[in-house]
Amino acid sequence: MKRRGNLYAAILAGALSLFPVATVPAERTGRTVGTTAGASSATDNAAGTTAAGPAAEQDGKLRNGNATGRTGMTEDRTGMTEDRTGAAGAAEQSGTIRSGTESAAQKRPKTKPAVRDSLRRNDRSGGIAPPSFAPECDGKRPRRLTHRIGAEFRPEHIFTINPFLRGENLAQLPVDLSLAAHLKYSFRFRPGSPADRTYGGVYQGFGIAYYDFANPQELGNPVAAYLFQGARIARLSRRLSLDYEWNFGLSFGWKPYDRDDNRLNTMMGSKINAFLNVNFFLRWMLTRELDLTFGPTLTHFSNGNTKIPNAGLNSAGIGAGLTYNFGRERAEIPQRTPAPEFRRHFSYDLVLFGSWCSKGVEVGDVLYASPDTYPVVGFNFSALYNFGYKFRAGLSLDGVYDGSANVYVPDRIAELGGGAPLEFARPTIDRQLALGLSGRAEFVMPYFTIGLGLGMNVLHKGGDLKAFYQTLTLKVGITRNAFAHIGYSLRDFHMPNFLMLGIGYRFNNKYPRHY
């Protein structure tokens, strides 16, 4: 009787497999799934093998169902070793639909709720929908940076503070107009990111510029290559903001003073000069990609007292430009989310620098330029308190060896009608060493830090080193703590001192990492 019962169960399973069963999720109805699962379980127990499960029923493959029935009947005729287990399984499945349902649920792999919801949508629509846990269909990820290119035109008025600029030149005309064309590339942090919120939409990049002073014979038409950085000062409306920007770099192609070929140019003494510029402008968003900028600009050229003459060229004017933003998807709106919290702390900067300079020596009422160049070596050790993301201030200990300090012309008796050149003498080294103390303030932005300093030498032997000095510095980040240092020193706000080119390292740096 047991063997006959197994045979009837196998025949019943084969007959059921000839009729396709509609795919209905288990959550919607359990009767059909339970009945089918019970029959499948009975067939498995009778045949000792795994028959087609719920996946085969959902696919509706008739061939697999027929093969399962035939396999069950054949194995039953040849004799099965697990008759007792098969009969018990058939009795259990025939006795209750709930038991069959539980058996089918055990066989079916566990499905996450998100996938079940997706399967329900597939059943209702007949289509294929991506699971809800899959990434977005477009596959885009938020970009860390956005990129921009821009072009500007800057007409500027030149301040004619030098005789050459006032008209003592070959053309006998004042040199008072500067025209410049700029091409720039920049990048900024993704709008709304922590760095973008903290630093007011800061951007940075590099640019090139071509200058025309309407006197190519004596001044040339220099080309400038520079780094720049800017940010928003205030947002005036959804599409209008007030911004600032600084430029710093080198300019090439000047025609400098030459005693034989260009003796009237008493303004520039070198072919390469530093280029400094600052702008304040309105930025108006014309379209989704295009911005218009318009505002005042100030420019300075000089060689940092590395060669005489070094009167420099200063100008002021108006700049206008267009900027194209790649991939900007919407108008920038005010970010009202506060910046991440900043932990105030002390940090310590050690800077080593060196350069060279020229020297002019007064003899009577006349200033004579020394033909030599003199080395400069020094250090700064600053203790600065970091008040927030953008500002730190403190004190600095400044040591310097200035090879041009206290250089003099020895007294001599000039022969009547003699034209011998002047001799320039150097003092002992102790009259060229000084140790000073200065107050420092730094404006901190990503990658760049601009610093100002006011100080006095406290240990020195007098002469040129008894001075009130000022410093302007730019620190360019190399690693998290190391940086390149570019600076310039003045005396009494107008006398050129020397360049400060070097490297530095920051100790106890606790700034959060936002970029």
Short mmCIF file of C-alpha atoms in Angstrom, two decimals:
data_model
loop_
_atom_site.label_atom_id
_atom_site.label_comp_id
_atom_site.label_asym_id
_atom_site.label_seq_id
_atom_site.Cartn_x
_atom_site.Cartn_y
_atom_site.Cartn_z
CA MET A 1 0.00 0.00 0.00
CA LYS A 2 2.84 2.37 0.74
CA ARG A 3 4.33 1.77 -2.72
CA ARG A 4 0.94 2.23 -4.35
CA GLY A 5 0.43 5.49 -2.44
CA ASN A 6 3.75 6.77 -3.72
CA LEU A 7 2.77 5.87 -7.27
CA TYR A 8 -0.50 7.82 -6.97
CA ALA A 9 1.35 10.86 -5.64
CA ALA A 10 3.83 10.80 -8.53
CA ILE A 11 1.01 10.49 -11.11
CA LEU A 12 -0.82 13.43 -9.49
CA ALA A 13 2.32 15.61 -9.61
CA GLY A 14 2.93 14.77 -13.27
CA ALA A 15 -0.67 15.61 -14.16
CA LEU A 16 -0.49 18.96 -12.38
CA SER A 17 2.72 19.87 -14.18
CA LEU A 18 0.94 19.66 -17.57
CA PHE A 19 -1.12 22.76 -16.70
CA PRO A 20 0.72 26.12 -16.44
CA VAL A 21 0.18 27.91 -13.17
CA ALA A 22 -0.22 31.70 -13.24
CA THR A 23 2.52 33.66 -11.48
CA VAL A 24 1.04 35.21 -8.36
CA PRO A 25 3.24 36.54 -5.56
CA ALA A 26 2.99 34.79 -2.26
CA GLU A 27 2.01 37.98 -0.48
CA ARG A 28 -1.13 38.33 -2.64
CA THR A 29 -2.48 34.76 -2.22
CA GLY A 30 -1.05 31.70 -0.55
CA ARG A 31 -3.49 29.02 -1.75
CA THR A 32 -2.08 28.33 -5.22
CA VAL A 33 1.53 28.51 -4.09
CA GLY A 34 0.84 26.27 -1.14
CA THR A 35 -0.96 23.64 -3.24
CA THR A 36 1.72 23.59 -5.89
CA ALA A 37 4.49 23.54 -3.33
CA GLY A 38 2.79 20.65 -1.51
CA ALA A 39 2.59 18.62 -4.71
CA SER A 40 6.19 19.39 -5.52
CA SER A 41 7.26 18.35 -2.02
CA ALA A 42 5.40 15.06 -2.34
CA THR A 43 7.10 14.36 -5.64
CA ASP A 44 10.50 15.13 -4.14
CA ASN A 45 9.94 12.79 -1.22
CA ALA A 46 8.67 10.00 -3.49
CA ALA A 47 11.42 10.25 -6.07
CA GLY A 48 14.28 11.20 -3.74
CA THR A 49 15.31 14.03 -6.03
CA THR A 50 14.54 17.77 -6.24
CA ALA A 51 11.71 18.48 -8.65
CA ALA A 52 10.75 21.77 -10.24
CA GLY A 53 10.08 24.37 -7.47
CA PRO A 54 8.35 27.73 -7.42
CA ALA A 55 10.84 29.18 -9.91
CA ALA A 56 9.80 26.58 -12.52
CA GLU A 57 6.12 27.30 -11.83
CA GLN A 58 6.68 31.07 -12.32
CA ASP A 59 8.50 30.52 -15.61
CA GLY A 60 5.69 28.23 -16.82
CA LYS A 61 8.02 25.82 -18.56
CA LEU A 62 5.94 22.75 -19.50
CA ARG A 63 8.94 20.69 -20.57
CA ASN A 64 10.52 20.77 -17.13
CA GLY A 65 7.21 19.78 -15.50
CA ASN A 66 6.76 16.77 -17.81
CA ALA A 67 10.33 15.67 -17.26
CA THR A 68 9.83 15.86 -13.51
CA GLY A 69 6.67 13.67 -13.64
CA ARG A 70 8.28 11.03 -15.82
CA THR A 71 11.35 10.95 -13.64
CA GLY A 72 9.21 10.40 -10.55
CA MET A 73 7.22 7.50 -12.07
CA THR A 74 10.30 5.76 -13.50
CA GLU A 75 12.18 5.88 -10.27
CA ASP A 76 9.11 4.58 -8.40
CA ARG A 77 8.84 1.52 -10.73
CA THR A 78 12.50 0.61 -10.32
CA GLY A 79 12.19 0.70 -6.52
CA MET A 80 13.15 3.47 -4.17
CA THR A 81 15.16 3.19 -1.02
CA GLU A 82 13.36 5.89 0.92
CA ASP A 83 9.75 4.57 0.80
CA ARG A 84 9.05 5.30 4.43
CA THR A 85 10.35 8.89 4.20
CA GLY A 86 8.40 9.46 0.96
CA ALA A 87 5.13 8.18 2.44
CA ALA A 88 5.53 10.30 5.54
CA GLY A 89 6.25 13.37 3.42
CA ALA A 90 3.21 12.69 1.19
CA ALA A 91 0.94 12.25 4.21
CA GLU A 92 2.14 15.49 5.73
CA GLN A 93 1.69 17.50 2.53
CA SER A 94 -1.74 15.99 1.76
CA GLY A 95 -2.96 16.62 5.30
CA THR A 96 -2.46 20.40 5.43
CA ILE A 97 -1.94 23.16 2.89
CA ARG A 98 -0.11 25.27 5.48
CA SER A 99 2.64 22.68 5.79
CA GLY A 100 3.14 22.74 2.03
CA THR A 101 3.28 26.48 2.05
CA GLU A 102 5.96 26.50 4.76
CA SER A 103 8.00 23.93 2.83
CA ALA A 104 7.84 26.07 -0.32
CA ALA A 105 8.83 29.16 1.66
CA GLN A 106 11.88 27.30 3.00
CA LYS A 107 12.96 26.30 -0.51
CA ARG A 108 12.47 29.83 -1.95
CA PRO A 109 15.45 32.18 -1.30
CA LYS A 110 14.74 35.05 1.06
CA THR A 111 13.83 38.25 -0.75
CA LYS A 112 14.41 41.76 0.55
CA PRO A 113 11.37 44.05 0.81
CA ALA A 114 12.77 46.37 -1.85
CA VAL A 115 13.08 43.48 -4.32
CA ARG A 116 9.56 42.21 -3.50
CA ASP A 117 8.16 45.67 -4.25
CA SER A 118 9.99 45.65 -7.56
CA LEU A 119 8.62 42.19 -8.42
CA ARG A 120 5.09 43.39 -7.66
CA ARG A 121 5.56 46.25 -10.13
CA ASN A 122 6.82 43.79 -12.74
CA ASP A 123 3.77 41.55 -12.28
CA ARG A 124 1.34 44.44 -12.64
CA SER A 125 3.06 46.07 -15.64
CA GLY A 126 4.49 43.04 -17.38
CA GLY A 127 7.78 44.91 -17.86
CA ILE A 128 11.21 44.82 -16.26
CA ALA A 129 11.90 47.45 -13.60
CA PRO A 130 15.29 47.94 -11.92
CA PRO A 131 15.40 46.92 -8.26
CA SER A 132 14.87 49.83 -5.89
CA PHE A 133 18.29 49.30 -4.30
CA ALA A 134 20.13 49.78 -7.63
CA PRO A 135 21.98 53.05 -8.40
CA GLU A 136 20.26 55.74 -10.40
CA CYS A 137 19.65 54.94 -14.02
CA ASP A 138 21.86 57.76 -15.31
CA GLY A 139 24.83 56.42 -13.32
CA LYS A 140 26.03 59.93 -12.39
CA ARG A 141 27.92 60.61 -9.19
CA PRO A 142 28.31 64.07 -7.65
CA ARG A 143 31.49 65.63 -8.99
CA ARG A 144 34.05 66.90 -6.51
CA LEU A 145 35.15 69.83 -8.72
CA THR A 146 33.64 71.98 -11.44
CA HIS A 147 35.74 73.61 -14.16
CA ARG A 148 35.59 77.00 -15.88
CA ILE A 149 37.32 79.03 -18.57
CA GLY A 150 37.16 82.77 -18.93
CA ALA A 151 38.35 85.75 -20.96
CA GLU A 152 38.80 89.33 -19.75
CA PHE A 153 39.69 92.75 -21.11
CA ARG A 154 41.31 95.27 -18.75
CA PRO A 155 41.93 98.89 -19.84
CA GLU A 156 43.86 100.70 -17.10
CA HIS A 157 45.29 104.15 -16.39
CA ILE A 158 49.04 104.20 -15.56
CA PHE A 159 50.14 106.44 -12.71
CA THR A 160 52.89 108.62 -14.20
CA ILE A 161 55.14 108.88 -11.15
CA ASN A 162 58.36 108.41 -13.14
CA PRO A 163 59.93 110.92 -15.58
CA PHE A 164 59.98 108.29 -18.30
CA LEU A 165 56.21 107.79 -17.96
CA ARG A 166 55.56 111.51 -17.89
CA GLY A 167 57.06 111.97 -21.34
CA GLU A 168 60.86 111.82 -21.08
CA ASN A 169 61.05 109.10 -23.72
CA LEU A 170 61.72 108.82 -27.46
CA ALA A 171 58.11 109.57 -28.39
CA GLN A 172 57.99 112.59 -26.05
CA LEU A 173 54.51 111.44 -25.00
CA PRO A 174 53.18 110.31 -21.63
CA VAL A 175 52.78 106.57 -21.14
CA ASP A 176 49.47 106.52 -19.30
CA LEU A 177 47.35 103.76 -20.85
CA SER A 178 47.59 99.99 -20.45
CA LEU A 179 45.49 97.53 -22.43
CA ALA A 180 45.46 93.85 -21.45
CA ALA A 181 43.71 90.68 -22.64
CA HIS A 182 43.48 87.72 -20.24
CA LEU A 183 42.65 84.04 -20.76
CA LYS A 184 42.03 82.00 -17.62
CA TYR A 185 41.21 78.48 -16.43
CA SER A 186 39.86 77.82 -12.93
CA PHE A 187 38.18 75.14 -10.85
CA ARG A 188 35.96 75.29 -7.78
CA PHE A 189 34.52 72.87 -5.29
CA ARG A 190 31.12 71.33 -5.93
CA PRO A 191 28.38 73.81 -4.91
CA GLY A 192 27.01 72.90 -1.50
CA SER A 193 30.05 70.87 -0.45
CA PRO A 194 31.68 71.64 2.94
CA ALA A 195 34.62 73.44 1.30
CA ASP A 196 32.29 75.48 -0.91
CA ARG A 197 30.13 76.56 2.05
CA THR A 198 33.09 77.28 4.31
CA TYR A 199 35.08 79.43 1.86
CA GLY A 200 32.29 81.24 0.01
CA GLY A 201 32.40 79.54 -3.37
CA VAL A 202 36.19 79.86 -3.66
CA TYR A 203 37.83 79.16 -7.03
CA GLN A 204 41.46 79.06 -8.17
CA GLY A 205 43.44 78.52 -11.34
CA PHE A 206 46.03 80.00 -13.68
CA GLY A 207 45.96 82.55 -16.46
CA ILE A 208 47.99 84.30 -19.15
CA ALA A 209 47.79 87.94 -20.23
CA TYR A 210 49.13 90.13 -23.03
CA TYR A 211 49.92 93.80 -22.23
CA ASP A 212 50.22 96.79 -24.57
CA PHE A 213 51.59 100.13 -23.27
CA ALA A 214 51.70 101.84 -26.69
CA ASN A 215 55.52 102.03 -26.47
CA PRO A 216 56.90 98.69 -27.65
CA GLN A 217 60.29 100.17 -28.57
CA GLU A 218 61.23 101.18 -25.01
CA LEU A 219 58.91 99.08 -22.82
CA GLY A 220 58.01 96.08 -24.96
CA ASN A 221 54.75 94.15 -24.93
CA PRO A 222 55.11 91.82 -21.94
CA VAL A 223 53.22 88.56 -21.39
CA ALA A 224 52.23 87.58 -17.86
CA ALA A 225 51.66 84.05 -16.51
CA TYR A 226 50.05 83.89 -13.09
CA LEU A 227 48.12 82.03 -10.42
CA PHE A 228 44.85 83.45 -9.15
CA GLN A 229 42.15 82.86 -6.56
CA GLY A 230 38.81 84.47 -5.84
CA ALA A 231 35.66 84.05 -3.80
CA ARG A 232 32.32 85.61 -3.02
CA ILE A 233 32.20 88.61 -0.67
CA ALA A 234 28.42 88.95 -0.63
CA ARG A 235 25.46 87.56 -2.54
CA LEU A 236 23.22 90.41 -3.72
CA SER A 237 20.54 88.29 -5.38
CA ARG A 238 19.99 84.82 -6.76
CA ARG A 239 22.02 85.65 -9.90
CA LEU A 240 24.23 88.54 -8.72
CA SER A 241 27.16 88.55 -6.29
CA LEU A 242 30.09 90.75 -5.26
CA ASP A 243 33.41 88.90 -5.62
CA TYR A 244 37.12 89.52 -5.23
CA GLU A 245 40.14 88.02 -7.00
CA TRP A 246 43.92 88.31 -6.74
CA ASN A 247 46.56 87.47 -9.39
CA PHE A 248 50.25 86.76 -8.76
CA GLY A 249 52.88 85.68 -11.24
CA LEU A 250 55.71 86.71 -13.54
CA SER A 251 55.78 88.88 -16.65
CA PHE A 252 58.21 88.32 -19.52
CA GLY A 253 59.28 90.33 -22.56
CA TRP A 254 60.12 93.71 -21.04
CA LYS A 255 62.74 95.98 -22.60
CA PRO A 256 64.77 97.09 -19.59
CA TYR A 257 67.08 100.00 -19.00
CA ASP A 258 70.31 99.80 -20.97
CA ARG A 259 73.02 102.42 -20.76
CA ASP A 260 73.67 102.27 -24.50
CA ASP A 261 70.40 101.16 -26.17
CA ASN A 262 67.59 102.16 -23.79
CA ARG A 263 68.97 104.80 -21.48
CA LEU A 264 65.73 106.80 -21.14
CA ASN A 265 63.85 103.91 -19.53
CA THR A 266 64.70 104.64 -15.92
CA MET A 267 61.68 102.68 -14.72
CA MET A 268 62.40 98.98 -15.38
CA GLY A 269 65.78 97.35 -14.90
CA SER A 270 65.04 93.68 -15.75
CA LYS A 271 63.48 91.61 -18.52
CA ILE A 272 61.39 89.60 -16.05
CA ASN A 273 59.21 91.34 -13.47
CA ALA A 274 56.71 90.27 -10.84
CA PHE A 275 53.02 90.75 -11.65
CA LEU A 276 50.49 91.52 -8.90
CA ASN A 277 46.82 92.34 -9.36
CA VAL A 278 43.65 92.60 -7.29
CA ASN A 279 40.05 92.88 -8.57
CA PHE A 280 36.66 93.61 -7.03
CA PHE A 281 33.78 92.92 -9.36
CA LEU A 282 30.14 92.04 -9.79
CA ARG A 283 29.38 88.58 -11.11
CA TRP A 284 26.10 88.23 -12.97
CA MET A 285 24.81 84.83 -14.07
CA LEU A 286 23.57 85.39 -17.63
CA THR A 287 22.65 81.77 -18.42
CA ARG A 288 23.06 78.39 -16.79
CA GLU A 289 26.67 78.20 -18.05
CA LEU A 290 27.73 81.82 -18.68
CA ASP A 291 28.73 84.55 -16.18
CA LEU A 292 29.48 88.23 -16.81
CA THR A 293 32.04 90.02 -14.59
CA PHE A 294 32.61 93.76 -14.31
CA GLY A 295 34.53 95.84 -11.76
CA PRO A 296 37.65 97.82 -10.76
CA THR A 297 41.18 96.42 -10.97
CA LEU A 298 44.64 97.41 -9.63
CA THR A 299 47.97 96.20 -11.09
CA HIS A 300 51.64 96.44 -10.07
CA PHE A 301 54.83 95.41 -11.91
CA SER A 302 58.31 95.37 -10.33
CA ASN A 303 61.40 93.18 -10.00
CA GLY A 304 61.48 93.03 -6.19
CA ASN A 305 64.68 95.10 -5.94
CA THR A 306 66.70 92.39 -7.64
CA LYS A 307 68.04 94.89 -10.17
CA ILE A 308 68.25 98.67 -10.47
CA PRO A 309 66.35 100.68 -11.67
CA ASN A 310 63.19 99.40 -10.01
CA ALA A 311 60.70 102.25 -10.01
CA GLY A 312 57.88 99.85 -10.94
CA LEU A 313 54.67 100.43 -12.88
CA ASN A 314 51.29 100.93 -11.19
CA SER A 315 47.89 101.17 -12.86
CA ALA A 316 44.17 101.11 -12.11
CA GLY A 317 41.16 100.60 -14.32
CA ILE A 318 38.11 98.51 -15.15
CA GLY A 319 37.94 94.84 -16.02
CA ALA A 320 35.14 93.10 -17.92
CA GLY A 321 34.94 89.42 -18.79
CA LEU A 322 32.93 86.30 -19.53
CA THR A 323 33.25 82.95 -17.75
CA TYR A 324 31.91 79.62 -19.05
CA ASN A 325 31.05 77.00 -16.40
CA PHE A 326 31.23 73.39 -17.55
CA GLY A 327 28.46 71.12 -16.29
CA ARG A 328 26.67 73.68 -14.16
CA GLU A 329 23.18 72.21 -13.86
CA ARG A 330 21.26 74.93 -12.01
CA ALA A 331 21.51 78.46 -10.74
CA GLU A 332 23.60 78.84 -7.62
CA ILE A 333 21.43 79.73 -4.65
CA PRO A 334 22.46 80.99 -1.21
CA GLN A 335 23.78 78.19 0.98
CA ARG A 336 22.09 78.55 4.36
CA THR A 337 23.63 75.42 5.82
CA PRO A 338 26.27 76.46 8.40
CA ALA A 339 29.89 75.50 7.83
CA PRO A 340 31.31 72.60 9.86
CA GLU A 341 32.44 73.54 13.35
CA PHE A 342 36.05 74.77 13.70
CA ARG A 343 38.23 73.99 16.68
CA ARG A 344 40.42 76.97 17.58
CA HIS A 345 44.09 76.22 18.21
CA PHE A 346 47.69 77.45 17.98
CA SER A 347 49.89 76.48 15.04
CA TYR A 348 53.57 77.20 14.42
CA ASP A 349 55.18 78.03 11.06
CA LEU A 350 58.89 77.74 10.38
CA VAL A 351 60.12 79.38 7.15
CA LEU A 352 63.60 79.39 5.62
CA PHE A 353 64.16 81.81 2.74
CA GLY A 354 66.84 83.34 0.53
CA SER A 355 67.20 85.73 -2.38
CA TRP A 356 69.41 88.44 -3.79
CA CYS A 357 69.09 92.21 -4.06
CA SER A 358 70.65 95.37 -5.45
CA LYS A 359 71.70 98.46 -3.57
CA GLY A 360 71.66 102.19 -4.11
CA VAL A 361 74.05 104.27 -1.99
CA GLU A 362 73.64 107.96 -1.29
CA VAL A 363 76.73 110.11 -1.80
CA GLY A 364 75.85 113.62 -0.85
CA ASP A 365 72.49 114.32 -2.44
CA VAL A 366 72.95 111.80 -5.23
CA LEU A 367 71.94 108.11 -5.17
CA TYR A 368 74.40 105.81 -6.94
CA ALA A 369 73.54 102.24 -7.91
CA SER A 370 76.00 99.58 -6.90
CA PRO A 371 76.93 97.27 -9.79
CA ASP A 372 76.95 94.24 -7.47
CA THR A 373 74.17 91.99 -6.25
CA TYR A 374 74.06 90.91 -2.61
CA PRO A 375 72.79 87.69 -0.98
CA VAL A 376 69.96 87.57 1.54
CA VAL A 377 69.27 84.62 3.89
CA GLY A 378 66.78 84.48 6.73
CA PHE A 379 64.14 82.67 8.76
CA ASN A 380 60.75 83.29 10.37
CA PHE A 381 59.26 81.35 13.25
CA SER A 382 55.63 82.31 13.84
CA ALA A 383 53.24 81.36 16.63
CA LEU A 384 49.73 81.94 15.26
CA TYR A 385 46.32 81.51 16.84
CA ASN A 386 43.72 80.13 14.44
CA PHE A 387 40.49 82.04 15.11
CA GLY A 388 38.51 80.26 12.40
CA TYR A 389 38.72 78.78 8.96
CA LYS A 390 39.84 82.01 7.28
CA PHE A 391 41.90 83.97 9.80
CA ARG A 392 44.87 83.49 12.08
CA ALA A 393 47.22 85.98 13.77
CA GLY A 394 50.15 86.08 16.16
CA LEU A 395 53.82 86.98 16.58
CA SER A 396 56.89 86.08 14.55
CA LEU A 397 60.60 86.00 15.33
CA ASP A 398 62.47 87.16 12.20
CA GLY A 399 66.18 86.68 11.60
CA VAL A 400 68.04 87.90 8.52
CA TYR A 401 71.46 88.28 6.98
CA ASP A 402 71.23 91.13 4.43
CA GLY A 403 74.37 91.39 2.33
CA SER A 404 73.33 94.83 1.08
CA ALA A 405 72.86 96.37 4.52
CA ASN A 406 75.20 99.27 5.37
CA VAL A 407 77.15 99.04 2.09
CA TYR A 408 78.98 102.35 1.66
CA VAL A 409 81.30 104.36 -0.60
CA PRO A 410 84.65 105.02 1.13
CA ASP A 411 85.80 108.59 1.37
CA ARG A 412 88.42 109.51 -1.17
CA ILE A 413 90.11 112.50 -2.70
CA ALA A 414 88.94 112.90 -6.27
CA GLU A 415 91.48 114.13 -8.76
CA LEU A 416 90.59 117.26 -10.70
CA GLY A 417 88.79 116.17 -13.81
CA GLY A 418 89.03 112.52 -12.78
CA GLY A 419 86.31 110.16 -13.92
CA ALA A 420 87.18 106.99 -11.99
CA PRO A 421 84.15 104.81 -11.07
CA LEU A 422 82.95 104.69 -7.50
CA GLU A 423 83.98 101.86 -5.23
CA PHE A 424 81.44 100.19 -2.93
CA ALA A 425 82.60 98.56 0.30
CA ARG A 426 80.90 96.07 2.62
CA PRO A 427 80.93 96.37 6.38
CA THR A 428 81.73 93.57 8.82
CA ILE A 429 79.14 90.78 9.03
CA ASP A 430 77.82 91.84 12.42
CA ARG A 431 76.50 95.05 10.79
CA GLN A 432 74.50 92.94 8.33
CA LEU A 433 72.75 90.65 10.83
CA ALA A 434 69.48 91.48 12.57
CA LEU A 435 66.82 89.84 14.71
CA GLY A 436 63.33 91.34 14.68
CA LEU A 437 59.89 90.82 16.15
CA SER A 438 56.74 91.33 14.07
CA GLY A 439 53.00 90.97 14.32
CA ARG A 440 51.44 88.72 11.68
CA ALA A 441 47.95 88.32 10.27
CA GLU A 442 47.02 85.73 7.64
CA PHE A 443 44.00 85.26 5.41
CA VAL A 444 43.58 81.50 4.94
CA MET A 445 41.97 79.90 1.90
CA PRO A 446 42.31 76.50 0.19
CA TYR A 447 45.81 76.03 -1.26
CA PHE A 448 46.84 79.69 -0.66
CA THR A 449 47.45 81.86 2.41
CA ILE A 450 48.08 85.62 2.17
CA GLY A 451 49.96 87.23 5.05
CA LEU A 452 50.81 90.74 6.28
CA GLY A 453 53.46 91.64 8.82
CA LEU A 454 54.61 94.75 10.70
CA GLY A 455 57.79 94.63 12.74
CA MET A 456 61.02 96.17 14.01
CA ASN A 457 64.52 94.85 14.39
CA VAL A 458 65.37 94.57 18.09
CA LEU A 459 68.95 93.24 17.82
CA HIS A 460 71.19 94.98 15.28
CA LYS A 461 74.19 97.31 14.86
CA GLY A 462 72.27 100.25 13.42
CA GLY A 463 72.37 101.87 10.02
CA ASP A 464 70.06 100.29 7.44
CA LEU A 465 68.92 97.65 9.93
CA LYS A 466 67.46 100.19 12.33
CA ALA A 467 64.14 100.19 10.56
CA PHE A 468 60.41 99.63 10.76
CA TYR A 469 59.73 96.88 8.20
CA GLN A 470 56.65 95.44 6.48
CA THR A 471 56.13 92.08 4.80
CA LEU A 472 53.67 90.75 2.25
CA THR A 473 53.71 86.96 1.85
CA LEU A 474 52.02 84.21 -0.12
CA LYS A 475 52.14 80.61 1.11
CA VAL A 476 51.31 77.96 -1.47
CA GLY A 477 50.40 74.55 -0.07
CA ILE A 478 52.51 71.59 -1.21
CA THR A 479 51.32 68.98 1.28
CA ARG A 480 49.04 69.28 4.30
CA ASN A 481 51.84 70.87 6.38
CA ALA A 482 54.57 71.90 3.91
CA PHE A 483 54.30 75.00 1.73
CA ALA A 484 56.26 77.22 -0.65
CA HIS A 485 56.88 80.75 0.61
CA ILE A 486 57.00 83.88 -1.58
CA GLY A 487 57.36 87.24 0.14
CA TYR A 488 58.57 90.80 -0.14
CA SER A 489 59.95 93.14 2.50
CA LEU A 490 59.71 96.95 2.60
CA ARG A 491 61.14 99.61 4.89
CA ASP A 492 58.97 102.49 6.06
CA PHE A 493 56.23 101.43 3.60
CA HIS A 494 58.08 102.71 0.52
CA MET A 495 61.74 101.65 0.47
CA PRO A 496 62.30 98.27 -1.26
CA ASN A 497 64.11 95.76 0.88
CA PHE A 498 64.37 92.20 -0.51
CA LEU A 499 62.47 89.17 -1.77
CA MET A 500 61.85 86.16 0.47
CA LEU A 501 61.76 82.93 -1.55
CA GLY A 502 61.73 79.73 0.46
CA ILE A 503 59.93 76.78 1.98
CA GLY A 504 58.07 76.31 5.25
CA TYR A 505 56.52 73.74 7.53
CA ARG A 506 53.49 74.05 9.83
CA PHE A 507 53.45 72.34 13.22
CA ASN A 508 50.31 71.42 15.20
CA ASN A 509 48.06 71.87 12.15
CA LYS A 510 44.52 70.92 13.22
CA TYR A 511 42.56 72.26 10.27
CA PRO A 512 39.75 69.90 9.17
CA ARG A 513 40.23 68.21 5.82
CA HIS A 514 37.64 69.57 3.39
CA TYR A 515 39.63 69.29 0.14
#
